[in-house]
Tab-separated table of C-alpha atoms and ligand atoms in Angstrom:
chain	number	residue	atom	x	y	z
A	372	MET	CA	-0.002	-0.162	-0.012
A	373	ALA	CA	1.293	3.475	-1.134
A	374	LYS	CA	2.174	5.593	1.989
A	375	THR	CA	1.810	9.015	-0.014
A	376	LEU	CA	-0.350	10.096	-2.649
A	377	THR	CA	2.727	11.092	-4.906
A	378	GLU	CA	3.326	7.182	-5.076
A	379	GLN	CA	-0.118	6.482	-6.315
A	380	ALA	CA	-0.167	8.994	-8.999
A	381	GLN	CA	1.425	6.203	-11.096
A	382	GLN	CA	-1.531	4.026	-10.996
A	383	GLU	CA	-3.918	3.737	-13.969
A	384	SER	CA	-7.257	4.188	-12.183
A	385	LEU	CA	-8.395	5.811	-9.181
A	386	HIS	CA	-9.089	4.066	-5.874
A	387	PRO	CA	-12.819	4.298	-5.082
A	388	LYS	CA	-12.151	6.227	-1.941
A	389	PHE	CA	-11.520	9.272	-3.994
A	390	ILE	CA	-14.613	8.942	-6.371
A	391	ARG	CA	-17.024	11.890	-5.724
A	392	ASP	CA	-20.952	11.592	-6.409
A	393	GLU	CA	-21.768	12.905	-9.826
A	394	ASP	CA	-23.051	16.135	-8.652
A	395	GLU	CA	-19.667	17.198	-6.949
A	396	ARG	CA	-17.541	16.237	-9.838
A	397	PRO	CA	-15.613	19.040	-11.773
A	398	LYS	CA	-17.952	20.831	-14.295
A	399	VAL	CA	-15.236	22.826	-15.810
A	400	ALA	CA	-11.586	21.937	-16.927
A	401	TYR	CA	-8.752	22.844	-14.853
A	402	ASN	CA	-7.451	25.131	-17.416
A	403	ASP	CA	-10.502	26.590	-18.944
A	404	PHE	CA	-9.541	30.045	-17.389
A	405	SER	CA	-12.033	32.805	-16.719
A	406	VAL	CA	-11.367	36.530	-16.287
A	407	GLU	CA	-14.352	37.151	-14.474
A	408	ILE	CA	-12.481	37.394	-11.042
A	409	PRO	CA	-11.095	40.934	-10.719
A	410	VAL	CA	-7.235	41.537	-10.688
A	411	ILE	CA	-6.401	44.620	-8.561
A	412	SER	CA	-3.165	46.614	-8.708
A	413	LEU	CA	-2.389	47.651	-5.113
A	414	ALA	CA	0.203	50.202	-6.528
A	415	GLY	CA	-0.691	53.471	-4.564
A	416	ILE	CA	-2.305	51.953	-1.517
A	417	ASP	CA	-0.013	53.318	0.849
A	418	GLU	CA	-0.387	57.005	-0.029
A	419	PRO	CA	-3.649	58.922	0.867
A	420	GLY	CA	-5.168	60.403	-2.119
A	421	ALA	CA	-7.234	59.680	-5.305
A	422	LEU	CA	-5.217	56.577	-6.532
A	423	ARG	CA	-5.816	54.853	-2.948
A	424	ASP	CA	-9.279	55.730	-2.903
A	425	GLU	CA	-9.816	53.943	-6.412
A	426	VAL	CA	-7.876	50.875	-5.489
A	427	CYS	CA	-10.040	50.800	-2.066
A	428	ARG	CA	-13.272	51.125	-3.954
A	429	LYS	CA	-12.208	48.066	-6.398
A	430	ILE	CA	-11.200	45.883	-3.303
A	431	VAL	CA	-14.680	46.617	-1.581
A	432	ALA	CA	-16.658	45.913	-4.799
A	433	ALA	CA	-14.780	42.454	-5.168
A	434	CYS	CA	-15.649	41.670	-1.698
A	435	GLU	CA	-19.340	42.692	-1.966
A	436	ASP	CA	-19.575	40.577	-5.473
A	437	TRP	CA	-17.423	37.556	-5.485
A	438	GLY	CA	-15.605	37.566	-1.943
A	439	ILE	CA	-12.351	36.673	-4.237
A	440	PHE	CA	-10.073	38.631	-6.233
A	441	GLN	CA	-6.281	38.759	-7.285
A	442	VAL	CA	-3.827	41.315	-6.122
A	443	ILE	CA	-0.624	42.252	-8.073
A	444	ASP	CA	1.715	44.864	-7.300
A	445	HIS	CA	1.219	43.958	-3.702
A	446	GLY	CA	5.027	44.692	-2.310
A	447	VAL	CA	5.610	41.177	-1.443
A	448	ASP	CA	9.429	40.350	-2.418
A	449	ALA	CA	9.375	38.423	-5.694
A	450	LYS	CA	12.411	36.573	-4.797
A	451	LEU	CA	10.800	35.560	-1.566
A	452	ILE	CA	7.584	34.351	-3.524
A	453	THR	CA	9.906	32.233	-5.962
A	454	GLU	CA	11.952	30.600	-3.125
A	455	MET	CA	8.930	29.733	-1.378
A	456	ILE	CA	7.264	28.009	-4.516
A	457	CYS	CA	10.685	26.224	-5.188
A	458	LEU	CA	11.276	25.142	-1.502
A	459	ALA	CA	7.589	23.918	-1.407
A	460	ARG	CA	8.123	21.749	-4.553
A	461	GLY	CA	11.267	20.622	-3.298
A	462	PHE	CA	9.439	19.203	0.011
A	463	PHE	CA	6.986	17.301	-2.083
A	464	ASP	CA	9.799	15.855	-4.042
A	465	LEU	CA	11.579	14.305	-0.882
A	466	PRO	CA	11.409	10.421	-0.450
A	467	PRO	CA	8.144	9.427	1.351
A	468	GLU	CA	10.211	8.634	4.672
A	469	GLU	CA	11.483	12.032	4.816
A	470	LYS	CA	7.973	13.647	4.409
A	471	LEU	CA	6.500	11.334	6.768
A	472	ARG	CA	8.948	12.096	9.435
A	473	TYR	CA	6.624	15.020	10.124
A	474	ASP	CA	3.537	13.001	9.818
A	475	MET	CA	0.395	14.621	11.600
A	476	SER	CA	-2.230	12.044	11.494
A	477	GLY	CA	-1.716	11.269	15.126
A	478	GLY	CA	-3.105	14.875	15.828
A	479	LYS	CA	0.221	16.910	15.774
A	480	LYS	CA	0.006	20.304	15.121
A	481	GLY	CA	1.873	21.115	12.072
A	482	GLY	CA	3.498	18.904	9.417
A	483	PHE	CA	2.832	16.674	6.505
A	484	ILE	CA	-0.175	14.666	5.963
A	485	VAL	CA	-2.024	12.837	3.218
A	486	SER	CA	-5.731	13.715	2.938
A	487	SER	CA	-6.499	10.111	2.702
A	488	HIS	CA	-5.317	9.451	6.193
A	489	LEU	CA	-7.928	11.661	7.643
A	490	GLN	CA	-10.706	10.216	9.577
A	491	GLY	CA	-14.113	10.838	9.045
A	492	GLU	CA	-14.468	12.129	5.514
A	493	THR	CA	-16.803	9.923	3.319
A	494	VAL	CA	-14.615	10.580	-0.037
A	495	GLN	CA	-11.192	11.832	0.050
A	496	ASP	CA	-9.381	14.676	-1.592
A	497	TRP	CA	-6.700	14.221	-3.897
A	498	ARG	CA	-4.029	16.128	-2.206
A	499	GLU	CA	-1.030	16.087	0.140
A	500	ILE	CA	-0.292	19.043	2.664
A	501	VAL	CA	2.637	20.320	4.696
A	502	THR	CA	1.504	23.131	7.105
A	503	TYR	CA	2.994	25.108	9.741
A	504	PHE	CA	1.504	27.524	12.316
A	505	SER	CA	3.325	30.693	12.149
A	506	TYR	CA	1.550	33.297	14.437
A	507	PRO	CA	1.183	34.049	17.210
A	508	MET	CA	4.974	33.914	17.439
A	509	ARG	CA	4.522	32.327	21.051
A	510	ALA	CA	2.508	29.509	19.463
A	511	ARG	CA	5.588	28.615	16.849
A	512	ASP	CA	6.826	25.055	17.393
A	513	TYR	CA	9.892	24.770	15.078
A	514	SER	CA	9.968	20.967	15.965
A	515	ARG	CA	7.033	20.755	13.453
A	516	TRP	CA	8.747	22.801	10.655
A	517	PRO	CA	10.498	20.648	8.024
A	518	GLU	CA	14.276	20.879	8.168
A	519	LYS	CA	14.669	19.829	4.485
A	520	PRO	CA	14.782	21.374	1.852
A	521	GLU	CA	17.577	23.458	3.106
A	522	GLY	CA	16.722	27.037	3.907
A	523	TRP	CA	12.903	26.101	4.605
A	524	ARG	CA	12.718	27.755	7.776
A	525	ALA	CA	14.212	31.280	6.882
A	526	VAL	CA	12.270	31.606	4.121
A	527	THR	CA	8.940	30.533	5.521
A	528	GLU	CA	9.471	32.943	8.418
A	529	GLY	CA	10.158	35.815	5.752
A	530	TYR	CA	7.151	34.984	3.854
A	531	SER	CA	4.775	34.572	6.877
A	532	GLU	CA	5.796	38.291	8.170
A	533	GLN	CA	5.231	39.703	4.560
A	534	LEU	CA	1.884	38.102	4.330
A	535	MET	CA	0.673	38.968	7.702
A	536	ASN	CA	1.374	42.727	6.697
A	537	LEU	CA	-0.337	42.392	3.580
A	538	ALA	CA	-3.511	40.796	4.884
A	539	CYS	CA	-3.776	43.528	7.701
A	540	LYS	CA	-3.379	46.016	5.045
A	541	LEU	CA	-6.268	44.753	3.041
A	542	LEU	CA	-8.406	44.340	6.287
A	543	GLU	CA	-7.646	48.040	6.807
A	544	VAL	CA	-9.288	48.688	3.569
A	545	LEU	CA	-12.456	46.674	4.708
A	546	SER	CA	-12.393	48.292	8.033
A	547	GLU	CA	-12.487	51.663	6.555
A	548	ALA	CA	-15.292	50.790	3.853
A	549	MET	CA	-17.524	49.783	7.118
A	550	GLY	CA	-16.961	53.192	8.580
A	551	LEU	CA	-14.838	51.843	11.327
A	552	GLU	CA	-11.195	52.492	12.501
A	553	LYS	CA	-8.706	51.191	10.367
A	554	ASP	CA	-7.781	48.456	12.786
A	555	ALA	CA	-11.248	47.225	13.478
A	556	LEU	CA	-11.260	43.819	11.940
A	557	SER	CA	-7.501	42.969	13.089
A	558	LYS	CA	-8.561	44.151	16.502
A	559	ALA	CA	-11.568	41.670	16.260
A	560	CYS	CA	-9.171	38.882	15.714
A	561	VAL	CA	-7.723	39.678	19.179
A	562	ASP	CA	-4.241	38.128	18.534
A	563	MET	CA	-4.319	37.083	14.768
A	564	ASP	CA	-3.490	33.631	14.007
A	565	GLN	CA	-1.384	32.635	10.799
A	566	LYS	CA	-1.454	29.260	9.415
A	567	VAL	CA	0.488	28.409	6.046
A	568	VAL	CA	-0.757	25.219	4.010
A	569	VAL	CA	1.107	24.005	1.248
A	570	ASN	CA	-1.256	22.067	-0.994
A	571	PHE	CA	0.297	19.675	-3.439
A	572	TYR	CA	-1.798	17.948	-5.900
A	573	PRO	CA	-0.261	15.030	-7.761
A	574	LYS	CA	-1.156	14.287	-11.187
A	575	CYS	CA	-4.126	12.122	-11.041
A	576	PRO	CA	-5.339	9.195	-13.239
A	577	GLN	CA	-9.002	9.990	-13.618
A	578	PRO	CA	-9.310	13.759	-12.502
A	579	ASP	CA	-12.986	14.022	-13.916
A	580	LEU	CA	-13.945	11.839	-11.054
A	581	THR	CA	-12.532	13.410	-8.040
A	582	LEU	CA	-11.556	16.852	-6.508
A	583	GLY	CA	-8.006	18.107	-5.050
A	584	LEU	CA	-9.992	19.790	-2.512
A	585	LYS	CA	-13.918	19.755	-2.230
A	586	ARG	CA	-15.997	22.679	-2.151
A	587	HIS	CA	-15.742	24.899	0.759
A	588	THR	CA	-15.548	28.274	2.148
A	589	ASP	CA	-12.472	29.083	4.305
A	590	PRO	CA	-13.583	29.375	8.077
A	591	GLY	CA	-11.157	32.421	8.815
A	592	THR	CA	-11.228	36.127	8.218
A	593	ILE	CA	-9.059	36.444	5.023
A	594	THR	CA	-7.018	34.082	2.948
A	595	LEU	CA	-3.911	34.845	0.717
A	596	LEU	CA	-3.360	32.094	-1.877
A	597	LEU	CA	-0.128	31.631	-4.270
A	598	GLN	CA	-0.586	29.254	-7.008
A	599	ASP	CA	1.658	27.942	-9.772
A	600	GLN	CA	0.896	28.392	-13.315
A	601	VAL	CA	-1.064	25.102	-13.770
A	602	GLY	CA	-4.537	26.107	-12.777
A	603	GLY	CA	-7.137	24.114	-10.670
A	604	LEU	CA	-8.892	26.874	-8.406
A	605	GLN	CA	-12.576	27.184	-8.894
A	606	ALA	CA	-15.149	29.510	-7.509
A	607	THR	CA	-18.941	29.585	-7.634
A	608	ARG	CA	-21.493	32.173	-6.521
A	609	ASP	CA	-24.735	30.150	-7.423
A	610	GLY	CA	-24.467	27.318	-4.872
A	611	GLY	CA	-22.137	25.094	-7.144
A	612	GLN	CA	-24.310	25.079	-10.248
A	613	THR	CA	-21.645	27.043	-12.445
A	614	TRP	CA	-18.026	27.231	-11.740
A	615	ILE	CA	-15.107	29.523	-13.105
A	616	THR	CA	-11.547	28.389	-13.126
A	617	VAL	CA	-9.219	31.232	-11.704
A	618	GLN	CA	-6.592	32.460	-14.282
A	619	PRO	CA	-3.321	31.840	-12.702
A	620	ILE	CA	-1.088	34.993	-12.788
A	621	GLU	CA	2.630	34.829	-12.056
A	622	GLY	CA	3.420	36.434	-8.454
A	623	ALA	CA	-0.113	37.426	-7.897
A	624	PHE	CA	-2.134	36.497	-4.720
A	625	VAL	CA	-5.626	35.162	-4.784
A	626	VAL	CA	-7.444	36.921	-1.983
A	627	ASN	CA	-10.797	35.498	-0.575
A	628	LEU	CA	-12.787	36.039	2.724
A	629	GLY	CA	-13.581	33.340	4.977
A	630	ASP	CA	-16.733	32.903	7.182
A	631	HIS	CA	-15.269	35.090	10.080
A	632	GLY	CA	-14.800	37.955	7.537
A	633	HIS	CA	-18.336	37.323	6.410
A	634	TYR	CA	-19.950	37.334	9.829
A	635	LEU	CA	-18.129	40.513	10.982
A	636	SER	CA	-19.513	42.340	7.850
A	637	ASN	CA	-22.827	41.233	8.617
A	638	GLY	CA	-22.814	39.241	5.334
A	639	ARG	CA	-21.781	42.409	3.250
A	640	PHE	CA	-18.525	40.660	2.190
A	641	LYS	CA	-18.735	37.291	0.735
A	642	ASN	CA	-17.177	34.212	1.917
A	643	ALA	CA	-16.066	32.710	-1.500
A	644	ASP	CA	-17.291	29.164	-2.228
A	645	HIS	CA	-14.331	27.333	-3.797
A	646	GLN	CA	-12.752	24.191	-4.770
A	647	ALA	CA	-9.514	22.791	-6.393
A	648	VAL	CA	-9.872	20.289	-9.364
A	649	VAL	CA	-6.847	18.009	-10.435
A	650	ASN	CA	-5.667	17.035	-13.826
A	651	SER	CA	-3.672	14.136	-15.443
A	652	ASN	CA	-0.936	15.929	-17.092
A	653	CYS	CA	0.937	17.542	-14.370
A	654	SER	CA	0.978	18.226	-10.550
A	655	ARG	CA	-0.028	21.393	-9.048
A	656	LEU	CA	1.131	23.511	-5.965
A	657	SER	CA	-0.637	26.276	-4.225
A	658	ILE	CA	0.207	27.770	-1.075
A	659	ALA	CA	-2.756	29.204	1.391
A	660	THR	CA	-1.955	31.622	4.088
A	661	PHE	CA	-5.056	31.753	6.514
A	662	GLN	CA	-5.313	34.713	8.571
A	663	ASN	CA	-7.714	33.736	11.595
A	664	PRO	CA	-9.173	35.179	14.529
A	665	SER	CA	-7.808	33.764	17.956
A	666	PRO	CA	-9.906	30.624	19.345
A	667	ASP	CA	-11.642	32.790	21.991
A	668	ALA	CA	-12.092	36.033	19.838
A	669	THR	CA	-15.701	37.027	19.719
A	670	VAL	CA	-17.621	36.397	16.381
A	671	TYR	CA	-20.547	38.669	15.750
A	672	PRO	CA	-21.001	41.659	13.284
A	673	LEU	CA	-18.883	44.806	13.779
A	674	LYS	CA	-21.570	46.922	11.838
A	675	ILE	CA	-25.200	46.216	11.060
A	676	ARG	CA	-26.457	48.598	8.348
A	677	TYR	CA	-29.386	50.359	9.107
A	678	GLY	CA	-32.576	48.229	8.047
A	679	ASP	CA	-30.441	45.015	8.168
A	680	LYS	CA	-30.934	42.050	10.440
A	681	PRO	CA	-27.732	40.459	12.105
A	682	ILE	CA	-26.716	37.263	10.385
A	683	LEU	CA	-25.938	35.649	13.670
A	684	GLU	CA	-28.385	35.320	16.566
A	685	GLU	CA	-25.790	35.707	19.213
A	686	PRO	CA	-22.145	36.381	19.652
A	687	ILE	CA	-20.078	33.151	19.671
A	688	THR	CA	-16.377	32.479	19.972
A	689	TYR	CA	-14.493	31.593	16.886
A	690	SER	CA	-13.832	27.953	18.242
A	691	GLU	CA	-17.687	27.590	18.767
A	692	MET	CA	-18.061	28.888	15.322
A	693	TYR	CA	-15.451	26.399	13.897
A	694	LYS	CA	-16.909	23.486	15.621
A	695	ARG	CA	-20.403	24.149	14.374
A	696	LYS	CA	-19.290	24.517	11.046
A	697	MET	CA	-17.089	21.195	10.966
A	698	GLY	CA	-20.154	19.403	12.660
A	699	ASN	CA	-22.638	20.787	9.965
A	700	ASP	CA	-19.900	19.583	7.050
A	701	LEU	CA	-19.833	16.107	8.260
A	702	GLU	CA	-23.610	16.059	9.044
A	703	HIS	CA	-24.316	17.153	5.450
A	704	ALA	CA	-22.042	14.392	4.260
A	705	ARG	CA	-23.722	11.817	6.424
A	706	LEU	CA	-27.169	12.849	5.214
A	707	LYS	CA	-26.185	12.797	1.758
A	708	LYS	CA	-24.790	9.309	2.007
A	709	LEU	CA	-28.018	8.322	3.617
A	710	ALA	CA	-30.153	9.832	0.775
A	711	LYS	CA	-27.855	7.729	-1.402
A	712	ASP	CA	-28.058	4.615	0.238
A	713	HIS	CA	-31.807	4.546	0.674
A	714	THR	CA	-33.789	2.533	-2.051
A	715	GLN	CA	-36.870	3.625	-0.959
A	716	LYS	CA	-37.707	6.834	-2.813
A	717	THR	CA	-39.781	8.681	-0.129
A	718	GLN	CA	-37.208	8.097	2.375
A	719	ALA	CA	-34.272	9.481	0.127
A	720	GLU	CA	-36.386	12.428	-0.507
A	721	LEU	CA	-36.851	13.008	3.137
A	722	ALA	CA	-33.189	12.917	3.781
A	723	GLU	CA	-32.425	15.187	0.835
A	724	ASP	CA	-34.740	17.698	2.247
A	725	GLU	CA	-32.811	17.495	5.348
A	726	VAL	CA	-29.651	18.080	3.328
A	727	LYS	CA	-31.069	21.252	2.084
A	728	ASN	CA	-32.062	22.379	5.366
A	729	ILE	CA	-28.852	21.964	6.746
A	730	ASN	CA	-27.156	24.068	3.832
A	731	THR	CA	-28.959	26.908	4.776
A	732	LYS	CA	-28.315	27.411	8.470
A	733	LEU	CA	-25.515	27.263	10.840
A	734	LEU	CA	-26.924	24.413	13.391
A	735	PRO	CA	-25.257	23.631	16.675
A	736	VAL	CA	-24.918	20.050	16.114
A	737	ASN	CA	-22.449	17.918	18.143
A	738	VAL	CA	-20.432	15.664	15.946
A	739	LYS	CA	-17.220	14.372	17.123
A	740	ILE	CA	-14.561	15.501	14.817
A	741	SER	CA	-11.022	13.758	15.196
A	742	LYS	CA	-8.101	15.830	16.181
A	743	GLY	CA	-5.982	15.586	13.018
A	744	MET	CA	-8.984	16.710	10.945
A	745	GLU	CA	-9.819	19.824	12.974
A	746	GLU	CA	-6.311	21.025	12.494
A	747	ILE	CA	-6.376	20.538	8.562
A	748	LEU	CA	-9.866	21.209	7.457
A	749	ALA	CA	-9.258	24.944	7.418
B	837	AKG	O1	-5.320	24.915	-4.213
B	837	AKG	C1	-6.174	25.770	-4.176
B	837	AKG	O2	-6.307	26.355	-5.231
B	837	AKG	C2	-7.079	26.086	-3.106
B	837	AKG	C3	-6.626	25.844	-1.820
B	837	AKG	C4	-7.768	26.217	-0.889
B	837	AKG	O3	-8.805	26.669	-0.982
B	837	AKG	C5	-7.521	25.831	0.548
B	837	AKG	O4	-6.319	25.534	0.917
B	837	AKG	O5	-8.318	26.220	1.395
B	838	FE2	FE1	-9.942	27.359	0.669
């Protein structure tokens, strides 16, 4: 039995555990690129004036519309970006034993995992990841940061710092647009967390039957994604009926808001619904930097526009929000499976109805999530 997915990429057919139901399979090719997602130059964002106002207007419009956009001229050092991609690729090229030295399937915080080693998911994603927790600084556990390839630690530290700055800058723009102090969204995160997840999607024998990463919204405040030139990131804004593939742009970051950002803005800013598809030609790499609130930060709208209702019934902590989200996702998968398994039409319909209900609200369900999963399914 192959220990990593990279080893399974050579096989001719897909193991059944990766095969998705038809309604979840890719609808658009990994390289059928769309230009619908705005590409915004951040040049001028640091100087007050008409140019800055224009940049901010574009960012706000993109957050109200899709909740996802790309940024260029963002000020993150180009050399650092190249090194980061190069080292990340280097990590996945290491022999399985070397990667598995950092195996986090036992619930360790940070390291390497093959998605198919996760418990609790009914169908597995076609991806491997290496992840590290970079902020707050006091939570850094360097024993979980890979020692190879050489230079990993210095480069990833520099990358984390520059991405934290970029994320805070974007949150300032959104705070101002909400009519709040510049630091309102960052402050609502209390002691902002940062987690970097490097996704590696090996080439796949039957990409039409599976997903690299299933459809989801990110739970946190804002995510910055660096992707290589292969393509595979897709977004939907009609609940998964139609999808677009985001055009890769060298050196750009794809920015998307997560559930926390969505709740704080009382739904004004969208939490982009997205997924990653894979292909049979080549492997793909993406590096997601998640900016999240502290676990005990309060989740509740910071501003409710006149005439609007709050989208949350009451303030909850971020860890509670996350638990409910995970519980809902698992419950959703369970009910879907139930609907599929039932041969009696009426029963299947009942369960499908329940699926629809669950999709529309955040239920306080109590489903046990295995430790390893909790750390990864961000
Ligand atoms: O690899 C991608 O394009 C998407 C990654 C992603 O959505 C995530 O890591 O949450
Ligand atoms: Fe994501």
